[in-house]
Amino acid sequence: MSKVSVVYWSQSGNTQAMAEAVAAGITEAGKEAEVVYVSDVNVADLTAEKAFALGCPAMGAEVLEEGEFEPFMESIDGAISGKTIALFGSYGWGDGQWMREWAERVTGEGATVVNGEGLICQETPDDAMIEECKNLGKALAANA
């Protein structure tokens, strides 16, 4: 069975809830999902995967979290060409600019973003958003 990692960073728990729902969708699609907090990820193992999910909320002026997640992204930037990646995250303000920039960054590195864009959720994911996260996981699993 193909393992699909769901790597995330969360402060309030919103992006973590999204990560768990993405993983549930992966599992429902018949693949093995592993939810991993960003500081616990093995970059070499992750970049060996064909497809994986990344989740990070908007921070500050709509940027990725700068203490752990941004350094992690810098560590994989040169190793994601040819990968299929699902992006997701929550936000409290703004219009999703951080996600648009993140998707452009990932595609600029040669990866394919599932559905062509990231999935964003304002604040706490409701039942409809949890279903969208599961569907994102299923779409990712189809490429794993």
Short mmCIF file of N, CA and C in Angstrom, two decimals:
data_model
loop_
_atom_site.label_atom_id
_atom_site.label_comp_id
_atom_site.label_asym_id
_atom_site.label_seq_id
_atom_site.Cartn_x
_atom_site.Cartn_y
_atom_site.Cartn_z
N MET A 1 0.85 -1.19 0.00
CA MET A 1 0.00 0.00 0.00
C MET A 1 0.89 1.24 0.00
N SER A 2 0.54 2.21 -0.80
CA SER A 2 1.31 3.45 -0.87
C SER A 2 1.02 4.34 0.33
N LYS A 3 2.09 4.82 0.96
CA LYS A 3 1.93 5.76 2.08
C LYS A 3 1.93 7.18 1.52
N VAL A 4 1.02 7.98 2.05
CA VAL A 4 0.93 9.38 1.66
C VAL A 4 1.04 10.22 2.93
N SER A 5 2.06 11.05 3.01
CA SER A 5 2.26 11.89 4.18
C SER A 5 1.42 13.15 4.11
N VAL A 6 0.92 13.56 5.27
CA VAL A 6 0.21 14.82 5.43
C VAL A 6 0.99 15.60 6.48
N VAL A 7 1.81 16.54 6.01
CA VAL A 7 2.70 17.31 6.88
C VAL A 7 2.03 18.65 7.16
N TYR A 8 2.00 19.05 8.43
CA TYR A 8 1.30 20.30 8.77
C TYR A 8 1.97 21.03 9.93
N TRP A 9 1.61 22.30 10.05
CA TRP A 9 1.93 23.12 11.22
C TRP A 9 0.62 23.76 11.64
N SER A 10 0.35 23.81 12.93
CA SER A 10 -0.89 24.41 13.41
C SER A 10 -0.66 25.06 14.76
N GLN A 11 -1.25 26.22 14.93
CA GLN A 11 -1.15 26.91 16.22
C GLN A 11 -2.44 26.74 17.02
N SER A 12 -3.57 26.94 16.36
CA SER A 12 -4.86 26.91 17.05
C SER A 12 -5.57 25.58 16.94
N GLY A 13 -5.10 24.70 16.05
CA GLY A 13 -5.76 23.42 15.84
C GLY A 13 -6.60 23.36 14.58
N ASN A 14 -6.83 24.51 13.94
CA ASN A 14 -7.66 24.52 12.72
C ASN A 14 -6.98 23.77 11.57
N THR A 15 -5.71 24.05 11.33
CA THR A 15 -5.01 23.38 10.25
C THR A 15 -4.78 21.91 10.60
N GLN A 16 -4.62 21.59 11.87
CA GLN A 16 -4.51 20.20 12.29
C GLN A 16 -5.80 19.44 11.96
N ALA A 17 -6.95 20.04 12.23
CA ALA A 17 -8.23 19.39 11.90
C ALA A 17 -8.34 19.16 10.40
N MET A 18 -7.86 20.13 9.61
CA MET A 18 -7.85 19.96 8.16
C MET A 18 -6.93 18.81 7.77
N ALA A 19 -5.75 18.72 8.39
CA ALA A 19 -4.79 17.65 8.09
C ALA A 19 -5.41 16.28 8.36
N GLU A 20 -6.09 16.16 9.48
CA GLU A 20 -6.71 14.88 9.83
C GLU A 20 -7.80 14.51 8.83
N ALA A 21 -8.54 15.51 8.34
CA ALA A 21 -9.58 15.24 7.34
C ALA A 21 -8.98 14.87 5.99
N VAL A 22 -7.88 15.53 5.60
CA VAL A 22 -7.19 15.16 4.36
C VAL A 22 -6.72 13.70 4.48
N ALA A 23 -6.16 13.34 5.62
CA ALA A 23 -5.70 11.97 5.85
C ALA A 23 -6.86 10.98 5.78
N ALA A 24 -8.01 11.36 6.32
CA ALA A 24 -9.18 10.48 6.26
C ALA A 24 -9.59 10.24 4.81
N GLY A 25 -9.52 11.26 3.98
CA GLY A 25 -9.83 11.10 2.56
C GLY A 25 -8.85 10.17 1.86
N ILE A 26 -7.58 10.30 2.20
CA ILE A 26 -6.55 9.42 1.64
C ILE A 26 -6.86 7.97 2.00
N THR A 27 -7.19 7.75 3.26
CA THR A 27 -7.51 6.40 3.74
C THR A 27 -8.77 5.87 3.05
N GLU A 28 -9.80 6.72 2.93
CA GLU A 28 -11.04 6.31 2.25
C GLU A 28 -10.77 5.92 0.80
N ALA A 29 -9.74 6.51 0.20
CA ALA A 29 -9.39 6.19 -1.19
C ALA A 29 -8.49 4.95 -1.29
N GLY A 30 -8.22 4.30 -0.16
CA GLY A 30 -7.48 3.05 -0.18
C GLY A 30 -5.98 3.15 -0.01
N LYS A 31 -5.50 4.31 0.38
CA LYS A 31 -4.05 4.49 0.61
C LYS A 31 -3.80 4.65 2.11
N GLU A 32 -2.57 4.44 2.50
CA GLU A 32 -2.18 4.64 3.90
C GLU A 32 -1.78 6.09 4.09
N ALA A 33 -2.36 6.76 5.06
CA ALA A 33 -2.04 8.16 5.35
C ALA A 33 -1.24 8.24 6.64
N GLU A 34 -0.27 9.13 6.65
CA GLU A 34 0.51 9.39 7.86
C GLU A 34 0.49 10.90 8.11
N VAL A 35 -0.12 11.32 9.22
CA VAL A 35 -0.17 12.72 9.59
C VAL A 35 1.06 13.03 10.43
N VAL A 36 1.85 14.03 10.00
CA VAL A 36 3.13 14.32 10.64
C VAL A 36 3.25 15.82 10.90
N TYR A 37 3.55 16.18 12.14
CA TYR A 37 3.81 17.59 12.46
C TYR A 37 5.13 17.97 11.80
N VAL A 38 5.21 19.17 11.26
CA VAL A 38 6.35 19.56 10.43
C VAL A 38 7.71 19.36 11.11
N SER A 39 7.80 19.58 12.39
CA SER A 39 9.09 19.44 13.06
C SER A 39 9.50 17.97 13.21
N ASP A 40 8.58 17.04 12.95
CA ASP A 40 8.88 15.61 13.07
C ASP A 40 9.09 14.92 11.72
N VAL A 41 9.00 15.67 10.63
CA VAL A 41 9.09 15.04 9.31
C VAL A 41 10.53 14.70 8.95
N ASN A 42 10.69 13.57 8.29
CA ASN A 42 11.99 13.17 7.74
C ASN A 42 11.97 13.62 6.28
N VAL A 43 12.71 14.66 5.96
CA VAL A 43 12.67 15.28 4.63
C VAL A 43 13.06 14.28 3.55
N ALA A 44 14.06 13.46 3.79
CA ALA A 44 14.49 12.48 2.78
C ALA A 44 13.38 11.48 2.48
N ASP A 45 12.69 11.01 3.51
CA ASP A 45 11.58 10.08 3.30
C ASP A 45 10.43 10.77 2.56
N LEU A 46 10.14 12.00 2.96
CA LEU A 46 9.04 12.73 2.33
C LEU A 46 9.31 12.96 0.85
N THR A 47 10.48 13.43 0.52
CA THR A 47 10.77 13.74 -0.88
C THR A 47 10.94 12.48 -1.73
N ALA A 48 10.99 11.31 -1.10
CA ALA A 48 10.99 10.06 -1.85
C ALA A 48 9.57 9.65 -2.26
N GLU A 49 8.56 10.27 -1.64
CA GLU A 49 7.18 9.96 -1.97
C GLU A 49 6.78 10.64 -3.28
N LYS A 50 5.89 10.01 -4.01
CA LYS A 50 5.40 10.55 -5.28
C LYS A 50 4.43 11.71 -5.05
N ALA A 51 3.66 11.60 -3.97
CA ALA A 51 2.64 12.61 -3.66
C ALA A 51 2.53 12.76 -2.15
N PHE A 52 2.26 13.98 -1.71
CA PHE A 52 2.05 14.25 -0.29
C PHE A 52 1.27 15.54 -0.13
N ALA A 53 0.82 15.79 1.10
CA ALA A 53 0.05 17.00 1.41
C ALA A 53 0.82 17.87 2.38
N LEU A 54 0.67 19.18 2.22
CA LEU A 54 1.31 20.15 3.11
C LEU A 54 0.25 21.13 3.61
N GLY A 55 0.23 21.35 4.92
CA GLY A 55 -0.74 22.27 5.49
C GLY A 55 -0.09 23.28 6.41
N CYS A 56 -0.43 24.54 6.19
CA CYS A 56 0.11 25.62 7.03
C CYS A 56 -0.87 26.78 7.01
N PRO A 57 -1.17 27.37 8.16
CA PRO A 57 -2.05 28.53 8.18
C PRO A 57 -1.32 29.79 7.73
N ALA A 58 -2.11 30.81 7.43
CA ALA A 58 -1.55 32.13 7.14
C ALA A 58 -1.10 32.74 8.47
N MET A 59 0.07 33.35 8.43
CA MET A 59 0.59 34.01 9.62
C MET A 59 0.95 35.44 9.25
N GLY A 60 1.04 36.31 10.24
CA GLY A 60 1.49 37.69 10.01
C GLY A 60 0.77 38.34 8.85
N ALA A 61 1.54 38.84 7.91
CA ALA A 61 0.98 39.52 6.74
C ALA A 61 0.76 38.51 5.62
N GLU A 62 -0.01 37.46 5.92
CA GLU A 62 -0.31 36.38 4.98
C GLU A 62 0.95 35.73 4.42
N VAL A 63 1.70 35.10 5.33
CA VAL A 63 2.89 34.34 4.95
C VAL A 63 2.82 32.98 5.66
N LEU A 64 3.64 32.03 5.20
CA LEU A 64 3.77 30.76 5.89
C LEU A 64 4.40 31.00 7.26
N GLU A 65 4.10 30.13 8.21
CA GLU A 65 4.69 30.23 9.54
C GLU A 65 6.22 30.22 9.38
N GLU A 66 6.88 31.19 10.00
CA GLU A 66 8.29 31.44 9.71
C GLU A 66 9.29 30.70 10.59
N GLY A 67 8.87 30.19 11.74
CA GLY A 67 9.80 29.53 12.64
C GLY A 67 10.13 28.10 12.26
N GLU A 68 9.11 27.32 11.85
CA GLU A 68 9.31 25.93 11.49
C GLU A 68 8.93 25.63 10.04
N PHE A 69 7.78 26.14 9.60
CA PHE A 69 7.30 25.72 8.28
C PHE A 69 8.09 26.31 7.13
N GLU A 70 8.40 27.59 7.19
CA GLU A 70 9.18 28.21 6.11
C GLU A 70 10.56 27.55 5.97
N PRO A 71 11.30 27.31 7.08
CA PRO A 71 12.58 26.60 6.92
C PRO A 71 12.39 25.20 6.32
N PHE A 72 11.31 24.52 6.69
CA PHE A 72 11.01 23.21 6.10
C PHE A 72 10.80 23.36 4.59
N MET A 73 10.02 24.36 4.17
CA MET A 73 9.78 24.57 2.74
C MET A 73 11.10 24.84 2.02
N GLU A 74 11.95 25.63 2.63
CA GLU A 74 13.25 25.91 2.01
C GLU A 74 14.06 24.62 1.84
N SER A 75 13.89 23.69 2.78
CA SER A 75 14.66 22.44 2.71
C SER A 75 14.17 21.51 1.61
N ILE A 76 12.92 21.66 1.17
CA ILE A 76 12.39 20.78 0.12
C ILE A 76 12.24 21.48 -1.23
N ASP A 77 12.45 22.79 -1.27
CA ASP A 77 12.24 23.53 -2.52
C ASP A 77 12.92 22.90 -3.72
N GLY A 78 14.12 22.42 -3.57
CA GLY A 78 14.83 21.86 -4.71
C GLY A 78 14.55 20.39 -4.98
N ALA A 79 13.65 19.80 -4.19
CA ALA A 79 13.44 18.35 -4.28
C ALA A 79 12.01 17.94 -4.59
N ILE A 80 11.18 18.89 -5.06
CA ILE A 80 9.77 18.54 -5.26
C ILE A 80 9.36 18.50 -6.73
N SER A 81 10.28 18.69 -7.62
CA SER A 81 9.95 18.62 -9.04
C SER A 81 9.39 17.23 -9.37
N GLY A 82 8.28 17.22 -10.09
CA GLY A 82 7.64 15.97 -10.47
C GLY A 82 6.70 15.40 -9.42
N LYS A 83 6.63 16.01 -8.26
CA LYS A 83 5.74 15.53 -7.19
C LYS A 83 4.34 16.10 -7.39
N THR A 84 3.36 15.42 -6.80
CA THR A 84 1.99 15.93 -6.73
C THR A 84 1.75 16.30 -5.28
N ILE A 85 1.35 17.54 -5.05
CA ILE A 85 1.23 18.05 -3.69
C ILE A 85 -0.13 18.71 -3.48
N ALA A 86 -0.79 18.35 -2.39
CA ALA A 86 -2.02 19.00 -1.98
C ALA A 86 -1.65 20.04 -0.92
N LEU A 87 -2.07 21.28 -1.11
CA LEU A 87 -1.80 22.36 -0.16
C LEU A 87 -3.10 22.74 0.54
N PHE A 88 -3.01 23.01 1.83
CA PHE A 88 -4.20 23.43 2.58
C PHE A 88 -3.79 24.26 3.78
N GLY A 89 -4.71 25.04 4.30
CA GLY A 89 -4.44 25.81 5.50
C GLY A 89 -5.59 26.72 5.87
N SER A 90 -5.54 27.20 7.10
CA SER A 90 -6.58 28.08 7.61
C SER A 90 -6.03 29.51 7.72
N TYR A 91 -6.95 30.44 7.82
CA TYR A 91 -6.57 31.85 7.95
C TYR A 91 -7.63 32.58 8.75
N GLY A 92 -7.26 33.74 9.26
CA GLY A 92 -8.20 34.53 10.04
C GLY A 92 -8.54 35.86 9.39
N TRP A 93 -7.70 36.31 8.49
CA TRP A 93 -7.90 37.60 7.83
C TRP A 93 -7.30 37.52 6.44
N GLY A 94 -7.49 38.55 5.66
CA GLY A 94 -6.92 38.58 4.32
C GLY A 94 -7.80 37.84 3.33
N ASP A 95 -7.23 37.54 2.17
CA ASP A 95 -8.02 36.92 1.11
C ASP A 95 -7.37 35.66 0.53
N GLY A 96 -6.40 35.11 1.22
CA GLY A 96 -5.76 33.89 0.75
C GLY A 96 -4.50 34.12 -0.06
N GLN A 97 -3.94 35.31 0.00
CA GLN A 97 -2.74 35.62 -0.77
C GLN A 97 -1.60 34.65 -0.45
N TRP A 98 -1.46 34.27 0.83
CA TRP A 98 -0.38 33.34 1.20
C TRP A 98 -0.51 32.02 0.44
N MET A 99 -1.74 31.55 0.24
CA MET A 99 -1.94 30.29 -0.46
C MET A 99 -1.64 30.43 -1.95
N ARG A 100 -2.05 31.53 -2.55
CA ARG A 100 -1.75 31.75 -3.97
C ARG A 100 -0.24 31.78 -4.18
N GLU A 101 0.47 32.49 -3.32
CA GLU A 101 1.93 32.56 -3.43
C GLU A 101 2.58 31.21 -3.18
N TRP A 102 2.04 30.44 -2.24
CA TRP A 102 2.57 29.12 -1.93
C TRP A 102 2.37 28.18 -3.13
N ALA A 103 1.19 28.20 -3.72
CA ALA A 103 0.92 27.36 -4.89
C ALA A 103 1.85 27.74 -6.05
N GLU A 104 2.06 29.03 -6.25
CA GLU A 104 2.98 29.48 -7.31
C GLU A 104 4.40 29.00 -7.02
N ARG A 105 4.80 29.05 -5.77
CA ARG A 105 6.14 28.61 -5.37
C ARG A 105 6.32 27.12 -5.68
N VAL A 106 5.33 26.33 -5.30
CA VAL A 106 5.41 24.88 -5.50
C VAL A 106 5.40 24.53 -6.98
N THR A 107 4.53 25.16 -7.76
CA THR A 107 4.51 24.87 -9.19
C THR A 107 5.78 25.40 -9.86
N GLY A 108 6.31 26.50 -9.36
CA GLY A 108 7.56 27.03 -9.88
C GLY A 108 8.73 26.08 -9.67
N GLU A 109 8.62 25.22 -8.67
CA GLU A 109 9.65 24.22 -8.39
C GLU A 109 9.42 22.94 -9.20
N GLY A 110 8.38 22.93 -10.03
CA GLY A 110 8.13 21.79 -10.90
C GLY A 110 7.15 20.76 -10.37
N ALA A 111 6.48 21.05 -9.26
CA ALA A 111 5.48 20.13 -8.72
C ALA A 111 4.10 20.48 -9.27
N THR A 112 3.19 19.54 -9.15
CA THR A 112 1.79 19.76 -9.53
C THR A 112 0.98 19.94 -8.26
N VAL A 113 0.19 21.00 -8.20
CA VAL A 113 -0.69 21.23 -7.04
C VAL A 113 -2.04 20.61 -7.35
N VAL A 114 -2.51 19.75 -6.46
CA VAL A 114 -3.81 19.10 -6.63
C VAL A 114 -4.89 20.17 -6.78
N ASN A 115 -5.74 20.00 -7.76
CA ASN A 115 -6.84 20.93 -8.08
C ASN A 115 -6.33 22.29 -8.54
N GLY A 116 -5.02 22.42 -8.76
CA GLY A 116 -4.46 23.65 -9.28
C GLY A 116 -4.33 24.78 -8.29
N GLU A 117 -4.80 24.57 -7.08
CA GLU A 117 -4.73 25.62 -6.05
C GLU A 117 -4.82 24.96 -4.68
N GLY A 118 -4.50 25.70 -3.67
CA GLY A 118 -4.63 25.18 -2.32
C GLY A 118 -6.05 25.31 -1.80
N LEU A 119 -6.34 24.58 -0.75
CA LEU A 119 -7.65 24.63 -0.10
C LEU A 119 -7.51 25.48 1.16
N ILE A 120 -8.30 26.53 1.25
CA ILE A 120 -8.22 27.42 2.41
C ILE A 120 -9.53 27.44 3.18
N CYS A 121 -9.40 27.67 4.48
CA CYS A 121 -10.54 27.69 5.39
C CYS A 121 -10.40 28.87 6.33
N GLN A 122 -11.44 29.68 6.41
CA GLN A 122 -11.39 30.79 7.37
C GLN A 122 -11.77 30.27 8.75
N GLU A 123 -10.82 30.41 9.68
CA GLU A 123 -10.98 29.98 11.07
C GLU A 123 -11.20 28.47 11.17
N THR A 124 -12.17 28.04 11.99
CA THR A 124 -12.39 26.63 12.27
C THR A 124 -13.15 25.95 11.13
N PRO A 125 -12.66 24.82 10.65
CA PRO A 125 -13.37 24.13 9.57
C PRO A 125 -14.72 23.57 10.04
N ASP A 126 -15.75 23.87 9.25
CA ASP A 126 -17.08 23.32 9.56
C ASP A 126 -17.22 21.98 8.83
N ASP A 127 -18.39 21.37 8.93
CA ASP A 127 -18.59 20.05 8.34
C ASP A 127 -18.38 20.07 6.83
N ALA A 128 -18.82 21.13 6.17
CA ALA A 128 -18.64 21.21 4.71
C ALA A 128 -17.16 21.30 4.36
N MET A 129 -16.38 22.05 5.14
CA MET A 129 -14.94 22.15 4.87
C MET A 129 -14.23 20.83 5.16
N ILE A 130 -14.66 20.13 6.19
CA ILE A 130 -14.08 18.82 6.48
C ILE A 130 -14.29 17.89 5.28
N GLU A 131 -15.46 17.94 4.67
CA GLU A 131 -15.72 17.13 3.47
C GLU A 131 -14.83 17.56 2.32
N GLU A 132 -14.61 18.88 2.16
CA GLU A 132 -13.71 19.36 1.11
C GLU A 132 -12.29 18.84 1.35
N CYS A 133 -11.87 18.82 2.61
CA CYS A 133 -10.55 18.30 2.95
C CYS A 133 -10.45 16.81 2.61
N LYS A 134 -11.49 16.06 2.93
CA LYS A 134 -11.51 14.63 2.59
C LYS A 134 -11.42 14.46 1.08
N ASN A 135 -12.16 15.27 0.35
CA ASN A 135 -12.12 15.18 -1.12
C ASN A 135 -10.73 15.53 -1.66
N LEU A 136 -10.06 16.48 -1.02
CA LEU A 136 -8.69 16.82 -1.40
C LEU A 136 -7.78 15.61 -1.18
N GLY A 137 -7.96 14.94 -0.05
CA GLY A 137 -7.19 13.73 0.25
C GLY A 137 -7.43 12.64 -0.79
N LYS A 138 -8.68 12.48 -1.19
CA LYS A 138 -9.01 11.46 -2.20
C LYS A 138 -8.36 11.81 -3.54
N ALA A 139 -8.41 13.07 -3.91
CA ALA A 139 -7.79 13.50 -5.18
C ALA A 139 -6.28 13.29 -5.13
N LEU A 140 -5.67 13.57 -3.99
CA LEU A 140 -4.24 13.34 -3.84
C LEU A 140 -3.92 11.85 -3.92
N ALA A 141 -4.72 11.03 -3.26
CA ALA A 141 -4.49 9.58 -3.25
C ALA A 141 -4.53 9.01 -4.68
N ALA A 142 -5.34 9.58 -5.53
CA ALA A 142 -5.43 9.11 -6.91
C ALA A 142 -4.12 9.30 -7.67
N ASN A 143 -3.26 10.17 -7.16
CA ASN A 143 -1.97 10.45 -7.79
C ASN A 143 -0.79 9.83 -7.06
N ALA A 144 -1.08 9.10 -5.98
CA ALA A 144 -0.01 8.51 -5.15
C ALA A 144 0.39 7.13 -5.65
#
